[in-house]
mmCIF file of C-alpha atoms in Angstrom:
data_model
loop_
_atom_site.group_PDB
_atom_site.id
_atom_site.type_symbol
_atom_site.label_atom_id
_atom_site.label_comp_id
_atom_site.label_asym_id
_atom_site.label_seq_id
_atom_site.Cartn_x
_atom_site.Cartn_y
_atom_site.Cartn_z
ATOM 1 C CA TYR H 1107 230.456 64.987 -187.067
ATOM 2 C CA ARG H 1108 229.783 65.222 -190.782
ATOM 3 C CA ASP H 1109 228.866 62.495 -193.203
ATOM 4 C CA THR H 1110 230.555 61.922 -196.540
ATOM 5 C CA ALA H 1111 228.372 64.599 -198.179
ATOM 6 C CA GLY H 1112 229.474 67.150 -195.562
ATOM 7 C CA ASP H 1113 226.132 67.256 -193.740
ATOM 8 C CA PHE H 1114 225.857 67.068 -189.961
ATOM 9 C CA ASP H 1115 225.355 63.462 -188.803
ATOM 10 C CA ILE H 1116 223.734 63.227 -185.358
ATOM 11 C CA THR H 1117 224.656 59.525 -185.138
ATOM 12 C CA LYS H 1118 228.315 60.535 -184.849
ATOM 13 C CA VAL H 1119 227.544 62.483 -181.654
ATOM 14 C CA PRO H 1120 227.924 60.304 -178.534
ATOM 15 C CA ALA H 1121 224.500 58.971 -177.474
ATOM 16 C CA LYS H 1122 224.752 60.656 -174.062
ATOM 17 C CA ASP H 1123 225.093 64.061 -175.767
ATOM 18 C CA GLN H 1124 222.456 63.632 -178.474
ATOM 19 C CA PRO H 1125 219.449 64.986 -176.519
ATOM 20 C CA GLY H 1126 221.189 68.319 -175.855
ATOM 21 C CA VAL H 1127 222.316 68.603 -179.467
ATOM 22 C CA LYS H 1128 218.850 67.692 -180.758
ATOM 23 C CA VAL H 1129 217.101 70.356 -178.686
ATOM 24 C CA MET H 1130 219.639 72.958 -179.892
ATOM 25 C CA MET H 1131 219.166 71.875 -183.519
ATOM 26 C CA GLN H 1132 215.387 72.074 -183.118
ATOM 27 C CA TYR H 1133 215.655 75.569 -181.611
ATOM 28 C CA PHE H 1134 217.933 76.906 -184.348
ATOM 29 C CA THR H 1135 215.644 75.439 -187.028
ATOM 30 C CA ASP H 1136 212.858 77.835 -185.980
ATOM 31 C CA THR H 1137 213.537 80.129 -182.987
ATOM 32 C CA ASN H 1138 209.952 81.425 -183.050
ATOM 33 C CA ARG H 1139 208.389 77.976 -182.802
ATOM 34 C CA PHE H 1140 210.869 76.175 -180.554
ATOM 35 C CA ALA H 1141 212.748 77.078 -177.361
ATOM 36 C CA LEU H 1142 215.945 75.930 -175.650
ATOM 37 C CA CYS H 1143 213.819 74.359 -172.901
ATOM 38 C CA ASP H 1144 211.527 72.216 -174.998
ATOM 39 C CA VAL H 1145 210.309 68.732 -175.758
ATOM 40 C CA ILE H 1146 212.001 66.639 -178.434
ATOM 41 C CA PRO H 1147 210.465 63.403 -179.743
ATOM 42 C CA SER H 1148 212.688 61.188 -177.568
ATOM 43 C CA SER H 1149 212.033 63.177 -174.361
ATOM 44 C CA ARG H 1150 208.222 63.326 -174.468
ATOM 45 C CA PRO H 1151 206.483 64.392 -172.266
ATOM 46 C CA HIS H 1152 209.479 66.001 -170.535
ATOM 47 C CA ALA H 1153 211.187 69.191 -171.656
ATOM 48 C CA ILE H 1154 214.985 69.218 -171.763
ATOM 49 C CA CYS H 1155 217.681 71.820 -172.307
ATOM 50 C CA PRO H 1156 221.384 71.888 -173.153
ATOM 51 C CA VAL H 1157 223.732 72.575 -170.249
ATOM 52 C CA ALA H 1158 227.321 73.722 -169.837
ATOM 53 C CA ALA H 1159 229.750 73.947 -166.954
ATOM 54 C CA ASP H 1160 229.426 76.886 -164.593
ATOM 55 C CA ARG H 1161 232.439 79.083 -165.324
ATOM 56 C CA GLU H 1162 232.425 80.463 -161.774
ATOM 57 C CA HIS H 1163 232.257 76.995 -160.185
ATOM 58 C CA PRO H 1164 233.729 74.497 -162.681
ATOM 59 C CA GLU H 1165 234.349 71.971 -159.908
ATOM 60 C CA LEU H 1166 230.594 71.346 -159.718
ATOM 61 C CA GLY H 1167 230.690 69.749 -163.157
ATOM 62 C CA SER H 1168 232.858 66.886 -161.945
ATOM 63 C CA ARG H 1169 230.174 65.139 -159.914
ATOM 64 C CA GLY H 1170 226.493 64.311 -160.107
ATOM 65 C CA TRP H 1171 224.267 64.374 -163.170
ATOM 66 C CA LEU H 1172 226.193 67.066 -165.050
ATOM 67 C CA ALA H 1173 229.442 65.134 -164.811
ATOM 68 C CA THR H 1174 228.069 62.708 -167.397
ATOM 69 C CA HIS H 1175 225.384 64.691 -169.251
ATOM 70 C CA THR H 1176 225.314 67.737 -171.526
ATOM 71 C CA TRP H 1177 221.555 68.159 -171.100
ATOM 72 C CA ASP H 1178 219.083 68.289 -168.236
ATOM 73 C CA PHE H 1179 215.351 68.277 -167.624
ATOM 74 C CA CYS H 1180 213.863 71.773 -167.399
ATOM 75 C CA THR H 1181 210.619 73.356 -166.277
ATOM 76 C CA GLU H 1182 210.868 76.820 -167.837
ATOM 77 C CA ARG H 1183 209.415 75.767 -171.160
ATOM 78 C CA ASN H 1184 209.624 78.313 -173.935
ATOM 79 C CA PHE H 1185 212.905 79.751 -172.594
ATOM 80 C CA ARG H 1186 214.671 81.735 -175.269
ATOM 81 C CA PRO H 1187 217.936 83.548 -174.651
ATOM 82 C CA GLU H 1188 218.069 87.303 -175.041
ATOM 83 C CA PRO H 1189 219.163 88.289 -178.545
ATOM 84 C CA VAL H 1190 222.772 89.407 -178.772
ATOM 85 C CA PRO H 1191 223.014 92.958 -180.174
#
């Protein structure tokens, strides 16, 4: 997913995955200003968050919304994960 200069190129990420990647990129740009459940320009006014399969119930990822999306709408705006020691 890098361009010829070696920089990350979001256009090389499949369109269906771009919202989740964009919200993660925004968060890691400034973890004090942004959250993992946040608004990105293309989701306004709705907050979104990246999602991953449930390790305890992976079969749930094969149907419904999460079968085709790596992001979801969220309501717990300003969610930030606990820092890893």
